[in-house]
Tab-separated table of C-alpha atoms in Angstrom:
chain	number	residue	atom	x	y	z
Z	1	MET	CA	-0.016	0.027	0.126
Z	2	ARG	CA	1.219	3.306	-0.843
Z	3	LEU	CA	-0.850	6.334	0.112
Z	4	GLY	CA	-1.014	9.353	-1.869
Z	5	PHE	CA	-2.962	12.479	-2.351
Z	6	LEU	CA	-4.618	14.141	-5.548
Z	7	VAL	CA	-6.019	17.532	-5.759
Z	8	ASP	CA	-8.015	18.457	-8.529
Z	9	LEU	CA	-7.368	22.277	-9.127
Z	10	SER	CA	-10.317	22.892	-11.256
Z	11	ARG	CA	-12.464	21.720	-8.443
Z	12	CYS	CA	-11.079	23.877	-5.601
Z	13	MET	CA	-12.955	27.039	-5.012
Z	14	GLY	CA	-10.887	28.249	-1.924
Z	15	CYS	CA	-13.166	28.003	0.591
Z	16	MET	CA	-10.644	26.658	3.210
Z	17	ALA	CA	-13.012	23.981	4.702
Z	18	CYS	CA	-10.057	21.706	4.490
Z	19	ALA	CA	-7.708	23.926	6.387
Z	20	VAL	CA	-10.386	24.552	9.155
Z	21	SER	CA	-11.386	20.772	9.384
Z	22	CYS	CA	-7.262	20.020	9.356
Z	23	LYS	CA	-7.087	22.441	12.483
Z	24	ALA	CA	-10.069	21.084	14.220
Z	25	GLU	CA	-9.167	17.120	13.780
Z	26	ASN	CA	-5.235	17.572	14.714
Z	27	ASN	CA	-5.423	20.357	17.496
Z	28	VAL	CA	-3.243	22.582	15.158
Z	29	PRO	CA	-2.213	25.562	17.259
Z	30	LEU	CA	-2.666	29.243	16.510
Z	31	HIS	CA	0.133	30.579	13.883
Z	32	SER	CA	0.748	26.835	12.526
Z	33	TRP	CA	-0.650	24.808	9.849
Z	34	ARG	CA	-0.532	21.472	8.416
Z	35	LEU	CA	-2.657	22.581	5.336
Z	36	ARG	CA	-3.369	25.584	4.047
Z	37	VAL	CA	-4.875	27.133	0.917
Z	38	LYS	CA	-2.512	29.644	-0.973
Z	39	TYR	CA	-4.466	32.357	-3.661
Z	40	ILE	CA	-2.425	33.208	-6.727
Z	41	ASP	CA	-3.873	35.917	-8.759
Z	42	GLN	CA	-2.757	36.465	-12.497
Z	43	GLY	CA	-3.123	38.601	-15.360
Z	44	GLU	CA	-4.105	42.340	-15.470
Z	45	PHE	CA	-7.774	43.587	-14.945
Z	46	PRO	CA	-10.322	42.650	-16.643
Z	47	ASP	CA	-8.098	39.758	-18.097
Z	48	VAL	CA	-7.554	38.138	-14.466
Z	49	LYS	CA	-7.738	34.711	-12.932
Z	50	ARG	CA	-7.480	33.311	-9.491
Z	51	HIS	CA	-5.727	30.055	-8.624
Z	52	TYR	CA	-6.409	27.972	-5.285
Z	53	VAL	CA	-3.777	25.717	-4.486
Z	54	PRO	CA	-4.051	23.372	-1.355
Z	55	LEU	CA	-0.889	22.852	0.031
Z	56	ARG	CA	0.194	20.037	2.601
Z	57	CYS	CA	2.982	17.342	3.343
Z	58	ASN	CA	3.961	15.808	0.362
Z	59	HIS	CA	4.994	12.540	1.743
Z	60	CYS	CA	7.907	12.004	-0.754
Z	61	ASP	CA	9.151	9.003	-1.366
Z	62	ASN	CA	12.727	10.623	-1.130
Z	63	ALA	CA	11.690	12.761	1.675
Z	64	PRO	CA	14.417	15.279	2.444
Z	65	CYS	CA	13.054	15.824	6.017
Z	66	GLU	CA	13.403	11.907	6.803
Z	67	ARG	CA	16.958	11.964	5.753
Z	68	ILE	CA	18.131	14.707	7.374
Z	69	CYS	CA	16.267	14.034	10.834
Z	70	PRO	CA	19.036	13.039	13.273
Z	71	VAL	CA	16.924	10.791	15.491
Z	72	SER	CA	14.466	9.496	12.941
Z	73	ALA	CA	11.536	11.229	14.592
Z	74	LEU	CA	10.509	11.507	10.902
Z	75	HIS	CA	10.086	8.212	9.618
Z	76	TYR	CA	8.244	6.342	7.070
Z	77	LEU	CA	5.216	4.320	7.692
Z	78	PRO	CA	4.498	0.896	5.630
Z	79	ASN	CA	1.700	2.795	3.851
Z	80	GLY	CA	4.277	5.462	2.706
Z	81	ILE	CA	3.365	8.220	5.066
Z	82	VAL	CA	5.802	10.041	6.538
Z	83	ASN	CA	5.160	10.440	10.003
Z	84	VAL	CA	6.206	12.379	13.126
Z	85	ASP	CA	7.400	10.800	16.532
Z	86	HIS	CA	6.781	13.855	18.916
Z	87	ASP	CA	8.566	12.111	21.619
Z	88	ARG	CA	11.370	11.841	20.015
Z	89	CYS	CA	12.148	14.896	18.402
Z	90	ILE	CA	14.910	17.015	19.634
Z	91	GLY	CA	13.700	20.232	17.815
Z	92	CYS	CA	16.479	20.863	15.711
Z	93	ALA	CA	14.445	22.310	12.815
Z	94	SER	CA	16.672	20.579	10.253
Z	95	CYS	CA	13.491	19.074	8.834
Z	96	MET	CA	12.121	22.806	8.562
Z	97	MET	CA	15.427	23.632	6.516
Z	98	ALA	CA	15.041	20.318	4.225
Z	99	CYS	CA	11.290	20.515	3.353
Z	100	PRO	CA	11.316	22.275	-0.013
Z	101	TYR	CA	7.512	22.736	0.676
Z	102	ASN	CA	7.341	24.520	3.816
Z	103	ALA	CA	4.991	21.763	5.230
Z	104	ILE	CA	6.910	21.362	8.502
Z	105	TYR	CA	6.463	23.539	11.648
Z	106	LEU	CA	7.488	23.509	15.348
Z	107	ASP	CA	4.631	23.526	17.436
Z	108	PRO	CA	4.738	26.130	19.758
Z	109	LEU	CA	3.033	24.037	22.387
Z	110	THR	CA	5.037	20.769	22.270
Z	111	ASN	CA	8.362	22.347	20.598
Z	112	SER	CA	8.482	19.395	18.462
Z	113	ALA	CA	8.336	19.400	14.742
Z	114	ASP	CA	4.767	18.481	13.390
Z	115	LYS	CA	3.156	18.073	9.911
Z	116	CYS	CA	0.349	16.444	8.204
Z	117	THR	CA	0.226	12.780	8.370
Z	118	TYR	CA	-2.488	12.276	6.059
Z	119	CYS	CA	-4.441	11.951	9.178
Z	120	ALA	CA	-2.857	8.776	10.080
Z	121	HIS	CA	-5.065	8.354	13.229
Z	122	ARG	CA	-8.013	8.181	11.104
Z	123	ILE	CA	-6.828	5.864	8.322
Z	124	GLU	CA	-5.703	3.432	10.950
Z	125	VAL	CA	-9.352	3.144	11.723
Z	126	GLY	CA	-10.547	3.000	8.094
Z	127	MET	CA	-11.521	6.938	7.770
Z	128	MET	CA	-10.729	9.130	5.380
Z	129	PRO	CA	-8.535	12.250	6.271
Z	130	ALA	CA	-10.279	15.150	7.647
Z	131	CYS	CA	-9.742	17.323	4.856
Z	132	VAL	CA	-11.333	14.759	2.404
Z	133	VAL	CA	-14.405	14.669	4.096
Z	134	ALA	CA	-14.896	18.430	4.583
Z	135	CYS	CA	-14.274	19.619	0.738
Z	136	PRO	CA	-17.449	20.529	-0.615
Z	137	THR	CA	-16.670	19.864	-4.109
Z	138	HIS	CA	-14.393	16.647	-3.658
Z	139	ALA	CA	-11.220	18.267	-4.848
Z	140	ASN	CA	-9.160	15.946	-2.377
Z	141	ILE	CA	-8.634	12.691	-3.666
Z	142	PHE	CA	-7.037	10.194	-1.407
Z	143	GLY	CA	-6.423	6.500	-1.768
Z	144	ASP	CA	-3.778	3.744	-2.526
Z	145	LEU	CA	-1.427	4.380	-5.407
Z	146	ASP	CA	-0.524	0.763	-5.750
Z	147	ASP	CA	-4.516	-0.354	-5.984
Z	148	PRO	CA	-5.211	0.222	-9.716
Z	149	GLU	CA	-8.953	0.352	-8.798
Z	150	SER	CA	-8.437	3.206	-6.541
Z	151	GLU	CA	-10.153	6.349	-7.359
Z	152	ILE	CA	-6.846	8.223	-7.090
Z	153	SER	CA	-4.998	5.821	-9.451
Z	154	LYS	CA	-7.840	5.972	-12.011
Z	155	TYR	CA	-7.442	9.582	-11.826
Z	156	LEU	CA	-3.945	9.518	-12.383
Z	157	LYS	CA	-4.209	7.008	-15.272
Z	158	ASN	CA	-6.986	9.134	-16.940
Z	159	HIS	CA	-5.363	12.777	-16.758
Z	160	ARG	CA	-2.377	13.856	-18.926
Z	161	ASP	CA	-2.015	16.730	-16.797
Z	162	VAL	CA	-0.333	15.341	-13.523
Z	163	MET	CA	1.700	17.569	-11.526
Z	164	VAL	CA	3.671	17.767	-8.372
Z	165	ARG	CA	5.617	20.837	-6.997
Z	166	LYS	CA	9.108	21.035	-7.676
Z	167	PRO	CA	9.920	17.944	-9.396
Z	168	GLU	CA	13.273	19.053	-10.092
Z	169	LEU	CA	14.199	18.421	-6.591
Z	170	ASN	CA	13.587	14.609	-7.147
Z	171	THR	CA	11.797	14.297	-3.752
Z	172	HIS	CA	9.129	12.214	-5.828
Z	173	PRO	CA	6.348	13.681	-3.637
Z	174	LYS	CA	2.976	11.458	-3.442
Z	175	HIS	CA	0.897	14.711	-3.504
Z	176	PHE	CA	-0.670	15.285	-7.127
Z	177	TYR	CA	-2.425	18.153	-8.625
Z	178	VAL	CA	-4.360	17.846	-11.750
Z	179	ARG	CA	-6.057	20.714	-14.186
Z	180	GLY	CA	-3.442	22.909	-12.198
Z	181	SER	CA	-0.649	25.239	-14.008
Z	182	ASP	CA	2.991	26.280	-13.481
Z	183	VAL	CA	1.892	29.849	-12.167
Z	184	ALA	CA	-0.293	27.827	-9.582
Z	185	LEU	CA	2.398	25.717	-8.370
Z	186	ASP	CA	5.192	27.622	-8.627
Z	187	PRO	CA	4.155	31.383	-8.966
Z	188	PHE	CA	7.771	32.652	-8.207
Z	189	ALA	CA	8.794	31.382	-11.446
Z	190	ALA	CA	6.204	33.214	-13.498
Z	191	GLU	CA	6.533	36.619	-14.616
Z	192	ARG	CA	5.086	38.923	-12.228
Z	193	PRO	CA	4.614	43.046	-12.077
Z	194	GLU	CA	7.455	45.095	-10.026
Z	195	GLY	CA	6.491	46.139	-6.471
Z	196	TYR	CA	4.319	45.048	-3.681
Z	197	THR	CA	0.653	45.719	-3.716
Z	198	LEU	CA	-1.516	45.831	-0.653
Z	199	PHE	CA	-2.065	42.050	-0.761
Z	200	THR	CA	1.281	40.784	-1.839
Z	201	GLU	CA	3.793	42.147	0.735
Z	202	VAL	CA	4.899	38.724	2.616
Z	203	LYS	CA	4.485	38.657	6.245
Z	204	PHE	CA	6.127	36.273	8.627
Z	205	LEU	CA	6.062	35.278	12.053
Z	206	ASP	CA	8.819	36.301	14.175
Z	207	HIS	CA	8.304	33.695	16.842
Z	208	ILE	CA	8.072	30.261	16.783
Z	209	GLY	CA	8.430	27.430	19.290
Z	210	GLY	CA	10.666	27.565	22.540
Z	211	HIS	CA	13.230	30.219	22.859
V	1	MET	CA	-1.935	36.491	-19.246
V	2	ILE	CA	1.217	37.610	-17.523
V	3	GLY	CA	1.922	38.456	-13.863
V	4	ALA	CA	1.138	35.711	-11.073
V	5	GLU	CA	1.629	36.797	-7.469
V	6	VAL	CA	0.617	34.935	-4.357
V	7	THR	CA	-1.955	37.238	-2.964
V	8	PHE	CA	-3.293	35.240	-0.016
V	9	ASP	CA	-0.911	32.965	2.314
V	10	VAL	CA	-0.559	32.233	5.805
V	11	ALA	CA	2.137	33.801	7.779
V	12	LEU	CA	4.926	31.521	8.266
V	13	PRO	CA	7.958	31.410	10.256
V	14	LYS	CA	10.750	33.212	8.757
V	15	VAL	CA	14.337	32.754	10.530
V	16	VAL	CA	14.319	29.342	12.156
V	17	TRP	CA	18.166	29.157	12.414
V	18	GLY	CA	19.241	32.221	13.727
V	19	TRP	CA	22.497	33.565	15.346
V	20	LEU	CA	23.189	30.519	17.544
V	21	VAL	CA	23.546	28.550	14.358
V	22	SER	CA	25.978	31.251	12.889
V	23	THR	CA	27.718	31.198	16.186
V	24	ASN	CA	28.144	27.358	16.106
V	25	MET	CA	29.841	27.514	12.643
V	26	TRP	CA	31.909	30.751	13.443
V	27	ALA	CA	33.095	28.708	16.781
V	28	LYS	CA	33.792	25.259	14.833
V	29	SER	CA	36.077	27.143	12.391
V	30	ILE	CA	38.156	28.495	15.226
V	31	ALA	CA	38.176	25.126	17.088
V	32	THR	CA	39.192	23.106	14.004
V	33	GLY	CA	41.362	25.896	12.163
V	34	THR	CA	43.653	26.255	15.410
V	35	PHE	CA	44.003	22.297	15.483
V	36	PHE	CA	44.928	22.368	11.460
V	37	LEU	CA	47.349	24.882	11.806
V	38	GLY	CA	48.781	24.001	15.239
V	39	LEU	CA	49.522	20.560	13.833
V	40	TYR	CA	51.225	22.321	10.694
V	41	PHE	CA	53.649	24.483	12.840
V	42	ILE	CA	54.236	21.759	15.362
V	43	VAL	CA	55.372	19.324	12.348
V	44	LYS	CA	57.271	22.001	10.444
V	45	HIS	CA	58.906	24.033	13.265
V	46	PRO	CA	59.551	21.650	15.993
V	47	LYS	CA	61.909	23.737	17.958
V	48	GLN	CA	59.073	26.471	18.162
V	49	ASP	CA	56.118	24.056	19.181
V	50	ALA	CA	55.631	25.264	22.815
V	51	PHE	CA	53.088	27.816	22.026
V	52	PHE	CA	51.200	25.560	19.570
V	53	ARG	CA	51.268	22.660	22.045
V	54	LYS	CA	49.822	25.034	24.567
V	55	TRP	CA	47.232	27.089	22.668
V	56	LEU	CA	45.887	24.513	20.411
V	57	PRO	CA	44.083	22.276	22.757
V	58	ILE	CA	42.981	25.566	24.807
V	59	LEU	CA	41.543	27.314	21.927
V	60	GLY	CA	40.213	24.256	20.699
V	61	ILE	CA	38.380	23.093	23.761
V	62	ILE	CA	37.158	26.622	24.441
V	63	PHE	CA	35.477	26.923	20.816
V	64	ILE	CA	34.399	23.375	20.410
V	65	GLY	CA	32.693	24.038	23.687
V	66	ILE	CA	30.982	27.162	22.613
V	67	THR	CA	30.017	25.268	19.612
V	68	LEU	CA	28.328	22.435	21.198
V	69	LEU	CA	26.972	24.998	24.087
V	70	VAL	CA	24.935	27.225	21.073
V	71	THR	CA	24.068	23.884	19.502
V	72	ILE	CA	22.194	22.587	22.404
V	73	LEU	CA	20.676	25.874	23.366
V	74	ASP	CA	19.336	26.244	19.664
V	75	LEU	CA	17.451	22.718	20.230
V	76	HIS	CA	13.767	23.444	21.271
V	77	HIS	CA	14.303	20.242	23.330
V	78	MET	CA	17.637	20.878	24.472
V	79	PHE	CA	17.317	17.922	27.412
V	80	ARG	CA	16.580	15.571	24.471
V	81	PHE	CA	20.145	16.188	22.813
V	82	TRP	CA	21.457	12.716	23.985
V	83	LYS	CA	18.877	10.808	21.702
V	84	ILE	CA	21.193	11.756	18.688
V	85	PHE	CA	23.586	9.067	20.329
V	86	VAL	CA	20.889	6.681	21.235
V	87	PHE	CA	18.683	7.156	18.248
V	88	ALA	CA	21.188	7.877	15.902
V	89	HIS	CA	20.068	7.902	12.117
V	90	PHE	CA	23.050	8.069	9.892
V	91	THR	CA	21.782	9.334	6.812
V	92	SER	CA	21.700	12.782	8.648
V	93	ALA	CA	24.737	14.996	8.422
V	94	VAL	CA	23.339	16.267	11.804
V	95	THR	CA	24.303	13.057	13.217
V	96	LEU	CA	27.356	12.350	11.337
V	97	GLY	CA	28.381	16.058	13.012
V	98	ALA	CA	27.594	15.316	16.321
V	99	TRP	CA	29.522	12.002	16.370
V	100	VAL	CA	32.493	13.483	14.712
V	101	VAL	CA	32.439	16.275	17.035
V	102	SER	CA	32.131	14.440	20.100
V	103	ALA	CA	35.208	12.303	19.202
V	104	PHE	CA	36.975	15.445	18.287
V	105	VAL	CA	36.272	16.813	21.670
V	106	ILE	CA	38.102	13.551	22.798
V	107	VAL	CA	41.177	14.525	20.856
V	108	LEU	CA	41.309	18.026	22.122
V	109	LEU	CA	41.094	16.525	25.968
V	110	LEU	CA	43.973	14.165	25.176
V	111	ALA	CA	45.945	17.435	23.214
V	112	PHE	CA	45.149	19.109	26.620
V	113	TRP	CA	46.509	16.183	28.652
V	114	SER	CA	49.548	16.256	26.549
V	115	TRP	CA	50.270	19.556	27.233
V	116	VAL	CA	49.572	19.480	30.940
V	117	THR	CA	51.986	16.558	31.397
V	118	GLY	CA	54.498	17.590	28.897
V	119	ASN	CA	53.778	14.175	27.041
V	120	LYS	CA	54.471	15.289	23.421
V	121	LYS	CA	54.359	11.970	22.452
V	122	LEU	CA	50.759	11.672	23.326
V	123	LEU	CA	49.798	14.530	21.028
V	124	ASP	CA	52.114	13.060	18.220
V	125	ARG	CA	50.336	9.857	18.273
V	126	ILE	CA	46.679	11.609	18.008
V	127	MET	CA	47.630	13.809	15.319
V	128	ILE	CA	46.512	11.845	12.331
V	129	PRO	CA	43.262	10.709	13.838
V	130	GLY	CA	42.531	14.360	15.293
V	131	PHE	CA	43.301	15.819	11.803
V	132	ILE	CA	40.774	13.634	9.967
V	133	LEU	CA	38.423	14.380	12.936
V	134	ALA	CA	39.086	18.254	12.419
V	135	PHE	CA	38.470	17.607	8.778
V	136	PHE	CA	35.191	16.284	8.980
V	137	SER	CA	33.930	18.344	12.157
V	138	THR	CA	34.823	21.419	9.509
V	139	ILE	CA	33.030	20.177	6.711
V	140	TYR	CA	29.806	18.298	8.163
V	141	THR	CA	28.199	21.616	8.281
V	142	ALA	CA	28.382	21.653	4.370
V	143	GLY	CA	26.565	18.135	4.383
V	144	ILE	CA	23.816	19.955	6.511
V	145	MET	CA	23.574	22.654	4.066
V	146	GLY	CA	23.759	19.985	1.324
V	147	GLU	CA	20.778	18.018	2.594
V	148	ALA	CA	18.769	21.157	3.352
V	149	THR	CA	16.938	20.658	-0.085
V	150	ALA	CA	14.721	23.712	0.326
V	151	ARG	CA	17.680	26.060	0.510
V	152	GLU	CA	18.929	25.617	-2.903
V	153	PHE	CA	21.484	28.632	-2.297
V	154	TRP	CA	23.189	26.695	0.509
V	155	VAL	CA	23.631	23.529	-1.823
V	156	PHE	CA	26.567	24.377	-3.409
V	157	PRO	CA	29.908	22.554	-4.377
V	158	ALA	CA	32.008	24.569	-3.187
V	159	GLU	CA	30.748	25.177	0.358
V	160	MET	CA	32.895	22.232	1.790
V	161	ILE	CA	35.985	24.105	0.784
V	162	SER	CA	34.558	27.473	1.887
V	163	MET	CA	34.151	25.931	5.323
V	164	LEU	CA	38.052	24.748	5.130
V	165	LEU	CA	39.315	27.879	4.195
V	166	SER	CA	37.086	29.786	6.849
V	167	ALA	CA	38.724	27.462	9.335
V	168	ILE	CA	42.127	28.310	7.983
V	169	ILE	CA	41.232	32.274	8.274
V	170	ALA	CA	39.925	31.667	11.862
V	171	GLY	CA	42.786	29.618	13.013
V	172	SER	CA	45.713	31.779	11.722
V	173	ALA	CA	43.868	34.883	13.030
V	174	ALA	CA	43.412	33.102	16.363
V	175	TYR	CA	46.880	32.249	16.722
V	176	LEU	CA	48.123	36.020	15.834
V	177	ALA	CA	45.495	37.310	18.336
V	178	ILE	CA	46.724	34.970	20.867
V	179	GLY	CA	50.299	35.570	20.021
V	180	ALA	CA	49.891	39.306	20.433
V	181	LEU	CA	48.329	38.938	23.646
V	182	TYR	CA	50.665	36.763	25.161
V	183	GLY	CA	54.058	38.152	23.232
V	184	SER	CA	55.135	34.638	22.499
V	185	LEU	CA	55.377	34.403	18.800
V	186	GLN	CA	58.575	34.396	16.978
V	187	GLU	CA	58.960	36.692	14.053
V	188	ASN	CA	58.987	33.920	11.322
V	189	ILE	CA	55.846	32.213	12.940
V	190	LYS	CA	53.885	35.782	12.582
V	191	ARG	CA	55.020	35.970	9.310
V	192	GLU	CA	54.055	32.571	8.030
V	193	LEU	CA	50.683	33.178	9.895
V	194	GLY	CA	49.908	36.431	8.200
V	195	TRP	CA	50.671	34.764	4.648
V	196	ILE	CA	48.240	31.873	5.416
V	197	LEU	CA	45.671	34.300	6.809
V	198	PHE	CA	46.180	36.310	3.681
V	199	GLY	CA	45.955	33.534	1.127
V	200	ALA	CA	42.904	31.909	2.609
V	201	ALA	CA	41.210	35.141	2.628
V	202	GLY	CA	41.977	35.907	-0.832
V	203	LEU	CA	40.789	32.405	-1.930
V	204	GLU	CA	37.678	32.446	-0.055
V	205	ALA	CA	36.795	35.823	-0.978
V	206	ALA	CA	37.242	34.878	-4.862
V	207	MET	CA	35.085	31.882	-4.055
V	208	ILE	CA	32.499	33.691	-2.883
V	209	ILE	CA	32.454	36.519	-5.409
V	210	GLY	CA	32.639	34.023	-7.911
V	211	GLU	CA	29.671	31.966	-6.633
V	212	LEU	CA	27.683	35.184	-6.396
V	213	PHE	CA	28.227	36.807	-9.160
V	214	PHE	CA	29.234	34.966	-11.756
V	215	ALA	CA	27.763	31.478	-11.224
V	216	LYS	CA	24.399	30.686	-12.944
V	217	PHE	CA	21.203	30.074	-10.325
V	218	HIS	CA	19.369	27.401	-11.193
V	219	SER	CA	16.005	28.988	-9.773
V	220	GLU	CA	14.354	32.085	-8.929
V	221	TYR	CA	14.707	31.082	-5.611
V	222	ALA	CA	18.398	31.081	-5.594
V	223	TYR	CA	18.448	34.369	-7.659
V	224	LYS	CA	16.296	36.173	-5.307
V	225	THR	CA	18.494	34.939	-2.461
V	226	VAL	CA	21.395	36.514	-3.692
V	227	GLU	CA	19.253	39.621	-4.070
V	228	ILE	CA	18.730	39.393	-0.324
V	229	LEU	CA	22.240	38.729	0.135
V	230	ALA	CA	23.659	41.499	-1.679
V	231	PHE	CA	20.879	44.384	-1.381
V	232	GLY	CA	18.679	42.957	1.036
V	233	GLU	CA	18.002	42.979	4.635
V	234	VAL	CA	21.170	40.857	5.334
V	235	ALA	CA	23.344	42.983	3.124
V	236	PRO	CA	25.017	44.794	6.163
V	237	PHE	CA	26.045	41.718	7.572
V	238	PHE	CA	27.249	40.549	4.228
V	239	TRP	CA	29.140	43.607	3.018
V	240	ALA	CA	30.555	44.155	6.559
V	241	GLY	CA	31.847	40.455	6.663
V	242	LEU	CA	33.215	40.674	2.987
V	243	PHE	CA	35.213	43.666	3.969
V	244	LEU	CA	36.094	42.674	7.971
V	245	THR	CA	36.884	39.007	6.881
V	246	PHE	CA	38.493	39.380	3.518
V	247	ILE	CA	39.835	42.798	2.194
V	248	ILE	CA	40.767	44.429	5.762
V	249	PRO	CA	42.746	41.518	6.748
V	250	MET	CA	44.648	41.095	3.543
V	251	VAL	CA	45.306	44.668	3.417
V	252	LEU	CA	46.825	44.975	6.996
V	253	VAL	CA	48.669	41.464	6.826
V	254	GLY	CA	50.226	42.830	3.391
V	255	ILE	CA	51.280	45.680	5.250
V	256	ALA	CA	52.418	44.169	8.478
V	257	ASN	CA	54.654	41.613	6.606
V	258	GLU	CA	56.072	44.023	4.323
V	259	SER	CA	56.844	46.463	7.006
V	260	ARG	CA	57.619	44.105	9.627
V	261	LYS	CA	54.953	46.066	11.965
V	262	TYR	CA	53.170	43.198	13.264
V	263	GLN	CA	50.563	45.130	15.330
V	264	TYR	CA	48.820	45.572	11.762
V	265	ALA	CA	48.580	41.675	11.604
V	266	VAL	CA	46.954	41.555	14.672
V	267	LEU	CA	44.501	44.369	13.816
V	268	GLY	CA	43.877	42.494	10.616
V	269	ALA	CA	43.322	39.160	12.456
V	270	LEU	CA	40.696	40.738	15.128
V	271	SER	CA	38.821	42.130	11.996
V	272	ALA	CA	38.735	38.557	10.388
V	273	LEU	CA	37.313	37.026	13.419
V	274	VAL	CA	34.746	39.439	13.690
V	275	GLY	CA	33.784	39.626	9.861
V	276	LEU	CA	33.562	35.878	9.912
V	277	TRP	CA	30.680	35.874	12.104
V	278	PHE	CA	28.808	38.461	10.058
V	279	ILE	CA	29.320	36.530	6.537
V	280	LYS	CA	28.354	33.088	8.359
V	281	HIS	CA	25.323	34.904	9.552
V	282	ALA	CA	24.597	36.529	6.288
V	283	TRP	CA	24.685	33.066	4.576
V	284	LEU	CA	22.685	31.420	6.903
V	285	ILE	CA	19.763	34.013	7.173
V	286	ALA	CA	19.312	35.198	3.727
V	287	PRO	CA	17.896	31.660	2.058
V	288	GLN	CA	15.505	31.806	5.073
V	289	CYS	CA	13.937	35.093	4.188
V	290	LEU	CA	12.190	33.827	1.218
V	291	PRO	CA	8.774	32.122	1.568
V	292	LEU	CA	8.826	28.844	-0.096
V	293	SER	CA	5.169	28.550	-1.549
């Protein structure tokens, strides 16, 4: 079994139900996110378009976070999930430096690294991840990549525009996007107007975890 | 359609590895650099080795101690640091570094014992393993940077050489400064230390300038990182680092060695030690200033 995720970006309407359900299901603290939805605006009025891209851990087959973790707190489960052992984590933040998808955070309450686990606790008892259940348009498709009859496998087979984020890094993500675009997955690489606008100045958090 | 911009994203943490990690790299450069150069001078000038047999272990223990201290302080679970030895994951350069540095500490303690007891043979016996451990202690950080896939800017092949040159700069500068403080360095040693500092600073400056201004960047991320480094929010650290670590020491050491006024070399050494922290800090922070989404 190799569990994977696929997002049909043509179905996503940016409602954030997945992000909220993830927060609620996993008790994700304030200022931390396991799943977030990014908005990308493209074009100039009146020829404009908005893309919504849900971002979560890609559960890479060749996960840089697993490789760099000095104590194996990040480890593979037999079903392909990259899981976190909070009790083992020493809080060195190497995984945060290694993850090219910004999918890992240091939980300010536990001081341990944390991230999306594809709701491993729900999968264990035969339930779907919370974000899949909450999505009103069934944009999130989850299943076994090794099972040719699973919905995700059929989706991957039937769509020629399957994409992953940052494929050049050879992380082999198990998180796919269909009906998306380069602009949506890597807006930084797109031609863009000069300067910041009211909504595009990047804000950062100064405080994380301990210290 | 042109112009794609992220118009909504959550606020993510910015600098995760901060000044403690910069201090780790800086202190480690001094500890391993003094070891490399100490061995070199002990082997090359056996009749003038007393200074190096004394200061090699003292400086090494002090600065490797600082390295270990800031490393542990930077952990968000600092009292779990022992897990790195019990649950060691050897694909991680962090783990390899912890083990290698720990072994290097043992070598330094033996070197210290050798100086205290006057047993020169003890240090002579551990020179080769010590050299190997100092070498890997210096470069393991390049391994961590190489594994930090998210920050492409850190993943460059010359990082290892750059760290070795930093160690040589730091080691020669530290010996020049200590020599001036205790007035116990012969002129020929001062001159040689000065030229070593001069050469290492020149080589590393060429490497950094070449990497930043002439190399091809493979992604927008790396390109933007260079902009942040040279003209963005860490630019003061970067330019101060370039001048203090490379240019000022080269000029002052050149003047000192040519005019035989070695107080200039000491000023250059102090400048290099301060500048090295600045440049390491700029190097560390710049790639973290970019959002990865």
